[in-house]
mmCIF file of C-alpha atoms in Angstrom:
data_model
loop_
_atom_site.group_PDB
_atom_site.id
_atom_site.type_symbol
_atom_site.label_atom_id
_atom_site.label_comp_id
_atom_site.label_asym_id
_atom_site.label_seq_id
_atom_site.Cartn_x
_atom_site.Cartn_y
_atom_site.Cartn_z
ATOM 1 C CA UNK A 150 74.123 79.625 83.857
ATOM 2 C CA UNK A 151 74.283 80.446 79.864
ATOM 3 C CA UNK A 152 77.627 79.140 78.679
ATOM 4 C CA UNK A 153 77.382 79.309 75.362
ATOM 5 C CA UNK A 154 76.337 83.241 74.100
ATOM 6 C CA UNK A 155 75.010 83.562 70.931
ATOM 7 C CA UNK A 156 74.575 86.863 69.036
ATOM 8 C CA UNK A 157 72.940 88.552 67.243
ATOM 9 C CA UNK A 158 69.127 88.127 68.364
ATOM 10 C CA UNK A 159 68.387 88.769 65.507
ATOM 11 C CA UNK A 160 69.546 89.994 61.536
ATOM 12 C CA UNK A 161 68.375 90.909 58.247
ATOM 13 C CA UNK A 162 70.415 90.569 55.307
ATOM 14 C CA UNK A 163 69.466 90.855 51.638
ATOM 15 C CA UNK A 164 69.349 87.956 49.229
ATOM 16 C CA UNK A 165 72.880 87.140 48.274
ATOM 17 C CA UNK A 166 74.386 88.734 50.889
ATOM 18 C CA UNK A 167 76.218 86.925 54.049
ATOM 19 C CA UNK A 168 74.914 85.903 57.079
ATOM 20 C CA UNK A 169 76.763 85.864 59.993
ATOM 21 C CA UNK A 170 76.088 84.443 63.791
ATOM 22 C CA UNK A 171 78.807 84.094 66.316
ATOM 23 C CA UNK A 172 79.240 82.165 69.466
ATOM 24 C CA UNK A 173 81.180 82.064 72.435
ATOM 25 C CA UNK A 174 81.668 79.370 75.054
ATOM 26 C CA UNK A 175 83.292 79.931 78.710
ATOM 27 C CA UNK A 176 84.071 76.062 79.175
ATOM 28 C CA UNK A 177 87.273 75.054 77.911
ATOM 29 C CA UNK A 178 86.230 71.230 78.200
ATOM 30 C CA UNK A 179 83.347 71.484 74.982
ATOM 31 C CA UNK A 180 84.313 68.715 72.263
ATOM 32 C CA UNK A 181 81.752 69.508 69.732
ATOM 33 C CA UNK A 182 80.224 72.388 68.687
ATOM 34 C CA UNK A 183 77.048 71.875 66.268
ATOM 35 C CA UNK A 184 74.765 74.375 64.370
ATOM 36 C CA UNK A 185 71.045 73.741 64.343
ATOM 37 C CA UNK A 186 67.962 75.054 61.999
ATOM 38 C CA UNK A 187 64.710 75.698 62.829
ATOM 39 C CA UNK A 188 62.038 76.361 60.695
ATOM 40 C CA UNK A 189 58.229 78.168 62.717
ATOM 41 C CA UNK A 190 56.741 75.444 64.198
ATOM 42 C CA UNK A 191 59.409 72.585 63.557
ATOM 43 C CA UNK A 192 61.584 70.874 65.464
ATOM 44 C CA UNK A 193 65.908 72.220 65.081
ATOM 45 C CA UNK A 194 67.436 70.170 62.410
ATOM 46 C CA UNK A 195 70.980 69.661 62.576
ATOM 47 C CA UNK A 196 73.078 71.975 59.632
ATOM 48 C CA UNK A 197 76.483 71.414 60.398
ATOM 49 C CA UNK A 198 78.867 70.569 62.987
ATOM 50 C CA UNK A 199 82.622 71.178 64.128
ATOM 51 C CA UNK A 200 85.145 69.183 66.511
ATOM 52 C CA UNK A 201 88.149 71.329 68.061
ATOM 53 C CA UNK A 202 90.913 69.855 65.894
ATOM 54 C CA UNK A 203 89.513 71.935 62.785
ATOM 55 C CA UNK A 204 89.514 75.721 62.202
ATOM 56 C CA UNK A 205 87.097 75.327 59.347
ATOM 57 C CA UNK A 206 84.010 73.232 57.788
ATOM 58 C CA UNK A 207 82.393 74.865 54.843
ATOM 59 C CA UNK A 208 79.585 72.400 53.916
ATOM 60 C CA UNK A 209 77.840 74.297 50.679
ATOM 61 C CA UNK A 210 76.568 77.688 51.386
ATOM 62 C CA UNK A 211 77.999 76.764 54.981
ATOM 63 C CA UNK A 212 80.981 77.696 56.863
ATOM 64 C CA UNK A 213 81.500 77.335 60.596
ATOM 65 C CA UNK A 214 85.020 78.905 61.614
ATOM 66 C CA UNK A 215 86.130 77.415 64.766
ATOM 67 C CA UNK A 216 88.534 79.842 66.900
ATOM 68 C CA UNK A 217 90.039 77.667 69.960
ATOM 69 C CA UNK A 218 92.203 80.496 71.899
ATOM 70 C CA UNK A 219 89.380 83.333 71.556
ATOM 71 C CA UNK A 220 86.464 80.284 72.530
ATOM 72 C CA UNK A 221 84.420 81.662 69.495
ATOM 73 C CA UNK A 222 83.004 80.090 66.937
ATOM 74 C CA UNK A 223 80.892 81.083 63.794
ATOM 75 C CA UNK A 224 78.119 80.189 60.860
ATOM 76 C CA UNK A 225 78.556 82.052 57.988
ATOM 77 C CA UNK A 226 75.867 81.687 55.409
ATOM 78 C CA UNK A 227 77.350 82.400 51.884
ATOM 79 C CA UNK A 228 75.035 83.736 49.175
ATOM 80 C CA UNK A 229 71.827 84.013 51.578
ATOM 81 C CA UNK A 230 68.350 83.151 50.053
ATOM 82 C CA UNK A 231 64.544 84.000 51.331
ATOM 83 C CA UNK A 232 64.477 79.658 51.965
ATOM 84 C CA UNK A 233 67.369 80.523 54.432
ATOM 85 C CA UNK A 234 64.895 82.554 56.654
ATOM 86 C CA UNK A 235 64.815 80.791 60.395
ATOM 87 C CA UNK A 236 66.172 80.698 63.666
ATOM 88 C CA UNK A 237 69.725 79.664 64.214
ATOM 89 C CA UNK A 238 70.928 78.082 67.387
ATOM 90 C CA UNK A 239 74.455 77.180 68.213
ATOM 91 C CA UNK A 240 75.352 74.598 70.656
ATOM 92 C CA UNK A 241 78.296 73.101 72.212
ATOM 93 C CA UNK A 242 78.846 69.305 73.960
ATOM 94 C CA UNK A 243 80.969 69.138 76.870
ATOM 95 C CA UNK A 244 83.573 66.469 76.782
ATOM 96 C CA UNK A 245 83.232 62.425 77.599
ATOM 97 C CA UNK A 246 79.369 62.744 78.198
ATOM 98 C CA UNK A 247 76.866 61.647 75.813
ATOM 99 C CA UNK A 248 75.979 64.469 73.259
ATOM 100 C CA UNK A 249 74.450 66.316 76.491
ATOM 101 C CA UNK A 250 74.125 69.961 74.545
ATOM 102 C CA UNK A 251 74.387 72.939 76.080
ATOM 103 C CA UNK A 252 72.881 75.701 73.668
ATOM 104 C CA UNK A 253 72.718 79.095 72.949
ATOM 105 C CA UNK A 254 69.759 81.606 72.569
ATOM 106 C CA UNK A 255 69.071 81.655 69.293
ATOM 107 C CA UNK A 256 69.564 83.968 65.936
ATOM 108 C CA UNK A 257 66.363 84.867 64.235
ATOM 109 C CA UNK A 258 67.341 85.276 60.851
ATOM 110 C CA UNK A 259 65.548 86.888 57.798
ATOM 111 C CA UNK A 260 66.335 87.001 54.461
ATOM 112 C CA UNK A 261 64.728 89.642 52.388
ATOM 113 C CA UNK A 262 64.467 89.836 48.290
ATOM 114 C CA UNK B 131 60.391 55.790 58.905
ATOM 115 C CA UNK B 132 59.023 58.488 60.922
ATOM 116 C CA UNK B 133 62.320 59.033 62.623
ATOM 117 C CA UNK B 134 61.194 61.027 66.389
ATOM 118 C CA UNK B 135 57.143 61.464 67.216
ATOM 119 C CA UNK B 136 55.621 63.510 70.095
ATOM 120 C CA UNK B 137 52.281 63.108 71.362
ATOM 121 C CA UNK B 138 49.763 65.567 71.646
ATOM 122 C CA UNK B 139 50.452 68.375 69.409
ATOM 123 C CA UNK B 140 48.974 70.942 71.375
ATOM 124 C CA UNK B 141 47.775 70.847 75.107
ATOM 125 C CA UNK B 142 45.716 73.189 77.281
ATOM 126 C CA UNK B 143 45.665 72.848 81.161
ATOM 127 C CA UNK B 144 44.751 74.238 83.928
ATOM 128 C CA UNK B 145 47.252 74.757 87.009
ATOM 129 C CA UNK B 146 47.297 71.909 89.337
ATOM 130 C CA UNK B 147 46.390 68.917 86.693
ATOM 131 C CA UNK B 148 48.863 66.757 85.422
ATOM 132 C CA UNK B 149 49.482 65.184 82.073
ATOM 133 C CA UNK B 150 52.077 62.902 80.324
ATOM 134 C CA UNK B 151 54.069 63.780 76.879
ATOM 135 C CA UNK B 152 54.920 60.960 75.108
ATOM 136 C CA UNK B 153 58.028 60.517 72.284
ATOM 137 C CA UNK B 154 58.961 57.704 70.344
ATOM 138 C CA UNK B 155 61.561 57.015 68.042
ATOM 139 C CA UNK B 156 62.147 54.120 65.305
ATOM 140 C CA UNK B 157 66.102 54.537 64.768
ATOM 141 C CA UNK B 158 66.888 52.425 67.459
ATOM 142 C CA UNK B 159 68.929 55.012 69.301
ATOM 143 C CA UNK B 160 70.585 54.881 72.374
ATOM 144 C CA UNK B 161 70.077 58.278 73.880
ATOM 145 C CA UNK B 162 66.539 60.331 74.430
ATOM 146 C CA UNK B 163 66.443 63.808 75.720
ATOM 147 C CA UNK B 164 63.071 66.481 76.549
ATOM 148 C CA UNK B 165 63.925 69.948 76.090
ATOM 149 C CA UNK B 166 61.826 73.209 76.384
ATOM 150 C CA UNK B 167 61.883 75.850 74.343
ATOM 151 C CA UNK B 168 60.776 79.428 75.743
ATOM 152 C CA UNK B 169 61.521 82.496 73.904
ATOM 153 C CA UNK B 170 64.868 84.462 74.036
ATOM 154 C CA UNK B 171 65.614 81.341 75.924
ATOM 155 C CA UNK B 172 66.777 78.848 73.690
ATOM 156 C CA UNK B 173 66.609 75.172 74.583
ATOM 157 C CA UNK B 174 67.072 74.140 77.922
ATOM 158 C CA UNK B 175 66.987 70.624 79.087
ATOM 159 C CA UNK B 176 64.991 68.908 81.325
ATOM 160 C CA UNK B 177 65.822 65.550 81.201
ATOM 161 C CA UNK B 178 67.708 63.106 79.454
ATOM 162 C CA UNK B 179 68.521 58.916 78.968
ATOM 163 C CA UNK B 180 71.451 58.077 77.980
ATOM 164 C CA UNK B 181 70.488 54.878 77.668
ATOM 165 C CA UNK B 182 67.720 52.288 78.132
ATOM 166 C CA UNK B 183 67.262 51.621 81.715
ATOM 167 C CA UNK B 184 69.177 55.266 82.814
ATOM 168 C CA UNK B 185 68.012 58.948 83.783
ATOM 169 C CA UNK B 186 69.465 61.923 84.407
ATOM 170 C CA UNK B 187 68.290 65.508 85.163
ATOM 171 C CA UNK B 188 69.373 68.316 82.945
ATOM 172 C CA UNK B 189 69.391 71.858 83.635
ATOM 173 C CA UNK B 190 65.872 72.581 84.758
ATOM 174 C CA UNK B 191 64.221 68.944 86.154
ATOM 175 C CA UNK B 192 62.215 70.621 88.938
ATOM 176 C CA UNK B 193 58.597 70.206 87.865
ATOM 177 C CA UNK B 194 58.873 67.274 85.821
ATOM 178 C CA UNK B 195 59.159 63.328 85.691
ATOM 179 C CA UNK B 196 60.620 61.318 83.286
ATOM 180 C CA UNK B 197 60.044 57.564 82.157
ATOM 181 C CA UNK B 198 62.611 55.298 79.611
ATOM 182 C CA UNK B 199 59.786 52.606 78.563
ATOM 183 C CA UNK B 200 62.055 50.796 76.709
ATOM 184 C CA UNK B 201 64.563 51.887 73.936
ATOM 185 C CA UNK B 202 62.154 53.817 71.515
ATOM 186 C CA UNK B 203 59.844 55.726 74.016
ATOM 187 C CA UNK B 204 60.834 58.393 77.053
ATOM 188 C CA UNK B 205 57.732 60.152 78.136
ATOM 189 C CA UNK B 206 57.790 63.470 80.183
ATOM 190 C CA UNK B 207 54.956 63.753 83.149
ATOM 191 C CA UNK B 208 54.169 67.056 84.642
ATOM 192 C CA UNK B 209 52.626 66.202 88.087
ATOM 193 C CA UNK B 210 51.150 69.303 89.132
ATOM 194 C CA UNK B 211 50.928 71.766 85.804
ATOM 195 C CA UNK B 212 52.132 75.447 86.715
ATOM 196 C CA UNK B 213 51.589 78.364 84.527
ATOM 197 C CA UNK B 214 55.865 78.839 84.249
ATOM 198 C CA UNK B 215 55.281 75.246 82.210
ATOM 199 C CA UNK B 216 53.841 77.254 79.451
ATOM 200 C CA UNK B 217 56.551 76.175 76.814
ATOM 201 C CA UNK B 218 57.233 74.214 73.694
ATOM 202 C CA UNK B 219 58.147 70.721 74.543
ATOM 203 C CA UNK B 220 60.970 69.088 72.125
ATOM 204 C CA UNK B 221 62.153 65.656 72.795
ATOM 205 C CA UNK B 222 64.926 64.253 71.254
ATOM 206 C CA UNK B 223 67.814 61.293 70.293
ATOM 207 C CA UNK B 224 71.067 60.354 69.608
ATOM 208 C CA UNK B 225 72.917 57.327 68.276
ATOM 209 C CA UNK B 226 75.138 57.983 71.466
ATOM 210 C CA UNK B 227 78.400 57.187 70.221
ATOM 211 C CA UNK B 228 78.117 60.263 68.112
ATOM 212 C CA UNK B 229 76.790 63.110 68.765
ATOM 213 C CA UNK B 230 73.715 64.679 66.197
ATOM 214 C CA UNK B 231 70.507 64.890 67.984
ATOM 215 C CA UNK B 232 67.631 64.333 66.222
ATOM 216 C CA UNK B 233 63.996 66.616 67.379
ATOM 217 C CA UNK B 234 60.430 65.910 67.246
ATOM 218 C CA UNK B 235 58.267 68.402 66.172
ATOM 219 C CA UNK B 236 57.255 69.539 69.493
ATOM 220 C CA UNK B 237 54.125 69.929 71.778
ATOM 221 C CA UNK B 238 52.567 73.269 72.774
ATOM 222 C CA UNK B 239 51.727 73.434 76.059
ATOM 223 C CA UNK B 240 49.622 76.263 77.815
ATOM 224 C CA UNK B 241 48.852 76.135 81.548
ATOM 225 C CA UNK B 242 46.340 78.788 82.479
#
């Protein structure tokens, strides 16, 4: 059972542009919702995380905006560059259990010059 | 500080054999995890430890074994390799109190 949709598959955006990858949860009871990078043939690194109690982390280039009521949440990727080219996955933890991630698809993204 | 290692790389079997992944990790974490990664999938997981001495099936345990050594190794054992093991193997841990997870780099298995 996929709780946590991710979309789009996949996206292309130009350098400079913005990237954009949503995410929405059907578990109310998720206390942590992180973002994760992965390069081909690497292992996801974490990029940046949210808790519930904040609409908005913007950590450099990156934003996640955090909607409770709609269960959606988002990366935005500010001033994309070729180096941002990888696959995206969003994730979500569900409350009191220890950081037992449920996560989404995936977002194959590619930057082009 | 190598942070989380997997061992092998890469891994060719045929159906019916069995093998053991292995996973270490030197931050003296409480929490270990095995994942695989198929496409259009994501990352589902198999099995985790939240701590030394405890296991707990994830979403898709059938197939698989797990062992917590002692706090820096959990090792994944496929007793009778099937070709719908064909995956990428990630393990994984956490500090446990909070909640980033930190990845290997993976093993490739194939099962022909």
């Amino acid at each position: 059972q996929q709780q946590v949709k991710q979309s789009p598959q996949s996206l292309i955006v130009q350098k400079g542009g913005i990237s954009i990858i949503n995410c929405a949860y059907e578990n109310t009871a998720f206390d942590y919702f992180p973002w994760y990078q992965q390069f081909p043939g690497k292992g996801p690194a974490l990029l940046i995380a949210i808790r519930p109690d904040v609409s908005e982390k913007k950590e450099g280039r990156f934003t996640i905006s955090f909607n409770k009521s709609a269960k959606q949440f988002s990366l935005h990727i500010m001033d994309s560059q070729p180096g941002d080219s990888a696959t995206y996955f969003c994730a979500a933890n569900p409350t009191g259990t220890a950081s037992k991630l449920t996560f989404g698809t995936g977002t194959r993204l590619q930057v082009t010059l | 500080n190598a942070g989380v290692t997997q061992t092998p790389k890469f891994q060719v079997l045929k159906t019916g054999q069995s093998m053991t992944l292995q996973c270490a990790q030197d931050m003296n974490h409480n929490s270990m995890y095995w994942y695989r990664q198929d496409p259009g999938m994501g990352l589902r997981l198999i099995y985790y430890s939240a701590s030394e001495g405890t296991t707990d099936k994830g979403e898709v345990p059938n197939g698989y074994n797990v062992s917590r050594l002692n706090k820096r190794e959990f090792s994944l054992r496929l007793e009778s390799a099937a070709p719908s093991q064909t995956s990428v193997y990630f393990c994984a841990s956490s500090p446990g109190l909070h909640y980033e997870q930190y990845f290997g780099p993976g093993t490739r298995l194939t099962v022909t």
